[in-house]
Amino acid sequence: SAVISQKPSRDICQRGTSLTIQCQVDSQVTMMFWYRQQPGQSLTLIATANQGSEATYESGFVIDKFPISRPNLTFSTLTVSNMSPEDSSIYLCSGRGGTNMYQETQYFGPGTRLLVL
Amino acid sequence: AQTVTQSQPEMSVQEAETVTLSCTYDTSESDYYLFWYKQPPSRQMILVIRQEAYKQQNATENRFSVNFQKAAKSFSLKISDSQLGDAAMYFCAYSPTGNQFYFGTGTSLTVIP
């Protein structure tokens, strides 16, 4: 399976500040995605991270609040901007399998647990 | 709209016994993919098993197997010889293409020693 790492693994932030989460995947991954998982709930797709262009956002998520970059095939960042306590969640990065993997399968990073005070 | 339903918020099983987690989904597509993911307290989502809709044969991975009923849009997960390490939240997921994933609300599995 793909090797996907995220950092930080967790953080506690003050409201009004911003946090950037990094995701590194191995070279076998094709597409990259960002999800939010609120406490005790399922995963919700925030956006698809597109290499070298603007991310594709799902309904309810906007670029100003969740700017995403993907400067190359194996790296992406998600910024949670102007945070409020409602942004407290686990943020997960995933990659779609490439060569020598199940290509219609998404593999997930360990997640970043964010608490906003 | 595609939806995934897991009707069992919590399940428990005795160690070494068998448990089945249910999942139903709604789609108008004929080709798609179904998945079961496991999320232990460490929160890493781990792929347990996957099924391609065009394959009639049920997928198996060691102690994990699925009962895929395409006409009924049902995709249940059977865990045999349950182990303490199987305790986790289990999510069923549907994807028509491998890009857009739709997740169920999860089933929390407790394994009783």
PDB file of N, CA and C in Angstrom, chain B residues 43-91:
ATOM      1  N   ARG B  43      -6.495   6.196  14.763  1.00  0.00           N
ATOM      2  CA  ARG B  43      -7.209   6.957  13.739  1.00  0.00           C
ATOM      3  C   ARG B  43      -6.719   6.784  12.309  1.00  0.00           C
ATOM      4  N   GLN B  44      -5.670   5.984  12.075  1.00  0.00           N
ATOM      5  CA  GLN B  44      -5.263   5.732  10.692  1.00  0.00           C
ATOM      6  C   GLN B  44      -6.311   4.865  10.010  1.00  0.00           C
ATOM      7  N   MET B  45      -6.778   5.306   8.865  1.00  0.00           N
ATOM      8  CA  MET B  45      -7.736   4.541   8.075  1.00  0.00           C
ATOM      9  C   MET B  45      -6.971   3.469   7.309  1.00  0.00           C
ATOM     10  N   ILE B  46      -7.351   2.222   7.534  1.00  0.00           N
ATOM     11  CA  ILE B  46      -6.646   1.102   6.921  1.00  0.00           C
ATOM     12  C   ILE B  46      -7.615   0.353   6.024  1.00  0.00           C
ATOM     13  N   LEU B  47      -7.212   0.108   4.788  1.00  0.00           N
ATOM     14  CA  LEU B  47      -8.049  -0.668   3.881  1.00  0.00           C
ATOM     15  C   LEU B  47      -8.124  -2.117   4.356  1.00  0.00           C
ATOM     16  N   VAL B  48      -9.329  -2.608   4.510  1.00  0.00           N
ATOM     17  CA  VAL B  48      -9.533  -3.999   4.917  1.00  0.00           C
ATOM     18  C   VAL B  48      -9.751  -4.882   3.700  1.00  0.00           C
ATOM     19  N   ILE B  49     -10.650  -4.447   2.825  1.00  0.00           N
ATOM     20  CA  ILE B  49     -11.021  -5.275   1.689  1.00  0.00           C
ATOM     21  C   ILE B  49     -11.725  -4.410   0.658  1.00  0.00           C
ATOM     22  N   ARG B  50     -11.622  -4.806  -0.600  1.00  0.00           N
ATOM     23  CA  ARG B  50     -12.276  -4.053  -1.665  1.00  0.00           C
ATOM     24  C   ARG B  50     -12.973  -5.021  -2.607  1.00  0.00           C
ATOM     25  N   GLN B  51     -14.001  -4.526  -3.288  1.00  0.00           N
ATOM     26  CA  GLN B  51     -14.786  -5.346  -4.216  1.00  0.00           C
ATOM     27  C   GLN B  51     -15.080  -4.524  -5.455  1.00  0.00           C
ATOM     28  N   GLU B  52     -14.861  -5.135  -6.608  1.00  0.00           N
ATOM     29  CA  GLU B  52     -15.231  -4.491  -7.856  1.00  0.00           C
ATOM     30  C   GLU B  52     -16.616  -5.000  -8.238  1.00  0.00           C
ATOM     31  N   ALA B  53     -17.506  -4.095  -8.586  1.00  0.00           N
ATOM     32  CA  ALA B  53     -18.904  -4.463  -8.794  1.00  0.00           C
ATOM     33  C   ALA B  53     -19.104  -5.418  -9.960  1.00  0.00           C
ATOM     34  N   TYR B  54     -18.198  -5.386 -10.925  1.00  0.00           N
ATOM     35  CA  TYR B  54     -18.380  -6.254 -12.084  1.00  0.00           C
ATOM     36  C   TYR B  54     -17.978  -7.705 -11.782  1.00  0.00           C
ATOM     37  N   LYS B  55     -17.350  -7.911 -10.646  1.00  0.00           N
ATOM     38  CA  LYS B  55     -16.957  -9.273 -10.254  1.00  0.00           C
ATOM     39  C   LYS B  55     -18.053  -9.879  -9.382  1.00  0.00           C
ATOM     40  N   GLN B  56     -18.522 -11.028  -9.772  1.00  0.00           N
ATOM     41  CA  GLN B  56     -19.563 -11.701  -9.001  1.00  0.00           C
ATOM     42  C   GLN B  56     -18.999 -12.387  -7.768  1.00  0.00           C
ATOM     43  N   GLN B  57     -17.739 -12.784  -7.848  1.00  0.00           N
ATOM     44  CA  GLN B  57     -17.140 -13.500  -6.733  1.00  0.00           C
ATOM     45  C   GLN B  57     -16.876 -12.558  -5.578  1.00  0.00           C
ATOM     46  N   ASN B  58     -17.242 -13.001  -4.388  1.00  0.00           N
ATOM     47  CA  ASN B  58     -17.028 -12.200  -3.199  1.00  0.00           C
ATOM     48  C   ASN B  58     -15.543 -12.128  -2.844  1.00  0.00           C
ATOM     49  N   ALA B  59     -15.077 -10.930  -2.490  1.00  0.00           N
ATOM     50  CA  ALA B  59     -13.680 -10.757  -2.120  1.00  0.00           C
ATOM     51  C   ALA B  59     -13.410 -11.368  -0.739  1.00  0.00           C
ATOM     52  N   THR B  60     -12.200 -11.881  -0.586  1.00  0.00           N
ATOM     53  CA  THR B  60     -11.756 -12.392   0.719  1.00  0.00           C
ATOM     54  C   THR B  60     -10.316 -11.948   0.948  1.00  0.00           C
ATOM     55  N   GLU B  61     -10.029 -11.662   2.209  1.00  0.00           N
ATOM     56  CA  GLU B  61      -8.676 -11.318   2.637  1.00  0.00           C
ATOM     57  C   GLU B  61      -8.459 -11.952   4.004  1.00  0.00           C
ATOM     58  N   ASN B  62      -7.885 -13.149   3.968  1.00  0.00           N
ATOM     59  CA  ASN B  62      -7.615 -13.865   5.219  1.00  0.00           C
ATOM     60  C   ASN B  62      -8.905 -14.048   6.018  1.00  0.00           C
ATOM     61  N   ARG B  63      -9.018 -13.470   7.183  1.00  0.00           N
ATOM     62  CA  ARG B  63     -10.196 -13.668   8.033  1.00  0.00           C
ATOM     63  C   ARG B  63     -11.371 -12.772   7.635  1.00  0.00           C
ATOM     64  N   PHE B  64     -11.163 -11.910   6.677  1.00  0.00           N
ATOM     65  CA  PHE B  64     -12.192 -10.965   6.265  1.00  0.00           C
ATOM     66  C   PHE B  64     -12.783 -11.384   4.921  1.00  0.00           C
ATOM     67  N   SER B  65     -14.083 -11.363   4.837  1.00  0.00           N
ATOM     68  CA  SER B  65     -14.746 -11.656   3.579  1.00  0.00           C
ATOM     69  C   SER B  65     -15.983 -10.784   3.472  1.00  0.00           C
ATOM     70  N   VAL B  66     -16.461 -10.648   2.244  1.00  0.00           N
ATOM     71  CA  VAL B  66     -17.656  -9.834   2.033  1.00  0.00           C
ATOM     72  C   VAL B  66     -18.745 -10.691   1.414  1.00  0.00           C
ATOM     73  N   ASN B  67     -19.970 -10.244   1.626  1.00  0.00           N
ATOM     74  CA  ASN B  67     -21.132 -10.798   0.942  1.00  0.00           C
ATOM     75  C   ASN B  67     -21.697  -9.660   0.096  1.00  0.00           C
ATOM     76  N   PHE B  68     -21.377  -9.705  -1.183  1.00  0.00           N
ATOM     77  CA  PHE B  68     -21.756  -8.649  -2.107  1.00  0.00           C
ATOM     78  C   PHE B  68     -23.004  -9.086  -2.866  1.00  0.00           C
ATOM     79  N   GLN B  69     -24.081  -8.377  -2.660  1.00  0.00           N
ATOM     80  CA  GLN B  69     -25.349  -8.643  -3.333  1.00  0.00           C
ATOM     81  C   GLN B  69     -25.681  -7.416  -4.180  1.00  0.00           C
ATOM     82  N   LYS B  70     -25.294  -7.471  -5.467  1.00  0.00           N
ATOM     83  CA  LYS B  70     -25.408  -6.275  -6.304  1.00  0.00           C
ATOM     84  C   LYS B  70     -26.852  -5.839  -6.496  1.00  0.00           C
ATOM     85  N   ALA B  71     -27.730  -6.779  -6.723  1.00  0.00           N
ATOM     86  CA  ALA B  71     -29.127  -6.416  -6.965  1.00  0.00           C
ATOM     87  C   ALA B  71     -29.738  -5.768  -5.728  1.00  0.00           C
ATOM     88  N   ALA B  72     -29.373  -6.245  -4.585  1.00  0.00           N
ATOM     89  CA  ALA B  72     -29.896  -5.702  -3.327  1.00  0.00           C
ATOM     90  C   ALA B  72     -29.094  -4.494  -2.853  1.00  0.00           C
ATOM     91  N   LYS B  73     -27.968  -4.193  -3.528  1.00  0.00           N
ATOM     92  CA  LYS B  73     -27.080  -3.095  -3.147  1.00  0.00           C
ATOM     93  C   LYS B  73     -26.658  -3.234  -1.694  1.00  0.00           C
ATOM     94  N   SER B  74     -26.150  -4.423  -1.426  1.00  0.00           N
ATOM     95  CA  SER B  74     -25.731  -4.761  -0.074  1.00  0.00           C
ATOM     96  C   SER B  74     -24.291  -5.248  -0.109  1.00  0.00           C
ATOM     97  N   PHE B  75     -23.528  -4.864   0.903  1.00  0.00           N
ATOM     98  CA  PHE B  75     -22.095  -5.186   0.931  1.00  0.00           C
ATOM     99  C   PHE B  75     -21.680  -5.382   2.390  1.00  0.00           C
ATOM    100  N   SER B  76     -21.888  -6.572   2.903  1.00  0.00           N
ATOM    101  CA  SER B  76     -21.597  -6.814   4.314  1.00  0.00           C
ATOM    102  C   SER B  76     -20.194  -7.394   4.488  1.00  0.00           C
ATOM    103  N   LEU B  77     -19.635  -7.146   5.636  1.00  0.00           N
ATOM    104  CA  LEU B  77     -18.280  -7.609   5.976  1.00  0.00           C
ATOM    105  C   LEU B  77     -18.375  -8.667   7.056  1.00  0.00           C
ATOM    106  N   LYS B  78     -17.766  -9.816   6.814  1.00  0.00           N
ATOM    107  CA  LYS B  78     -17.717 -10.871   7.810  1.00  0.00           C
ATOM    108  C   LYS B  78     -16.290 -10.991   8.330  1.00  0.00           C
ATOM    109  N   ILE B  79     -16.175 -10.954   9.645  1.00  0.00           N
ATOM    110  CA  ILE B  79     -14.883 -11.123  10.289  1.00  0.00           C
ATOM    111  C   ILE B  79     -14.935 -12.455  11.036  1.00  0.00           C
ATOM    112  N   SER B  80     -14.100 -13.365  10.638  1.00  0.00           N
ATOM    113  CA  SER B  80     -14.049 -14.687  11.268  1.00  0.00           C
ATOM    114  C   SER B  80     -12.934 -14.725  12.307  1.00  0.00           C
ATOM    115  N   ASP B  81     -13.106 -15.611  13.297  1.00  0.00           N
ATOM    116  CA  ASP B  81     -12.066 -15.781  14.316  1.00  0.00           C
ATOM    117  C   ASP B  81     -11.606 -14.410  14.846  1.00  0.00           C
ATOM    118  N   SER B  82     -12.555 -13.642  15.339  1.00  0.00           N
ATOM    119  CA  SER B  82     -12.279 -12.272  15.759  1.00  0.00           C
ATOM    120  C   SER B  82     -11.142 -12.195  16.773  1.00  0.00           C
ATOM    121  N   GLN B  83     -10.318 -11.182  16.604  1.00  0.00           N
ATOM    122  CA  GLN B  83      -9.182 -10.962  17.490  1.00  0.00           C
ATOM    123  C   GLN B  83      -9.309  -9.597  18.162  1.00  0.00           C
ATOM    124  N   LEU B  84      -8.621  -9.457  19.286  1.00  0.00           N
ATOM    125  CA  LEU B  84      -8.706  -8.195  20.027  1.00  0.00           C
ATOM    126  C   LEU B  84      -8.293  -7.014  19.152  1.00  0.00           C
ATOM    127  N   GLY B  85      -7.341  -7.265  18.260  1.00  0.00           N
ATOM    128  CA  GLY B  85      -6.871  -6.202  17.386  1.00  0.00           C
ATOM    129  C   GLY B  85      -7.872  -5.790  16.319  1.00  0.00           C
ATOM    130  N   ASP B  86      -8.974  -6.527  16.219  1.00  0.00           N
ATOM    131  CA  ASP B  86     -10.006  -6.142  15.253  1.00  0.00           C
ATOM    132  C   ASP B  86     -10.892  -5.019  15.787  1.00  0.00           C
ATOM    133  N   ALA B  87     -10.776  -4.722  17.058  1.00  0.00           N
ATOM    134  CA  ALA B  87     -11.604  -3.672  17.649  1.00  0.00           C
ATOM    135  C   ALA B  87     -11.265  -2.332  17.010  1.00  0.00           C
ATOM    136  N   ALA B  88     -12.264  -1.700  16.443  1.00  0.00           N
ATOM    137  CA  ALA B  88     -12.052  -0.449  15.710  1.00  0.00           C
ATOM    138  C   ALA B  88     -13.389   0.051  15.209  1.00  0.00           C
ATOM    139  N   MET B  89     -13.339   1.218  14.570  1.00  0.00           N
ATOM    140  CA  MET B  89     -14.489   1.708  13.818  1.00  0.00           C
ATOM    141  C   MET B  89     -14.323   1.213  12.391  1.00  0.00           C
ATOM    142  N   TYR B  90     -15.381   0.664  11.830  1.00  0.00           N
ATOM    143  CA  TYR B  90     -15.340   0.161  10.468  1.00  0.00           C
ATOM    144  C   TYR B  90     -16.242   1.029   9.583  1.00  0.00           C
ATOM    145  N   PHE B  91     -15.664   1.478   8.480  1.00  0.00           N
ATOM    146  CA  PHE B  91     -16.402   2.312   7.537  1.00  0.00           C
ATOM    147  C   PHE B  91     -16.560   1.579   6.210  1.00  0.00           C
TER     148      PHE B  91
END
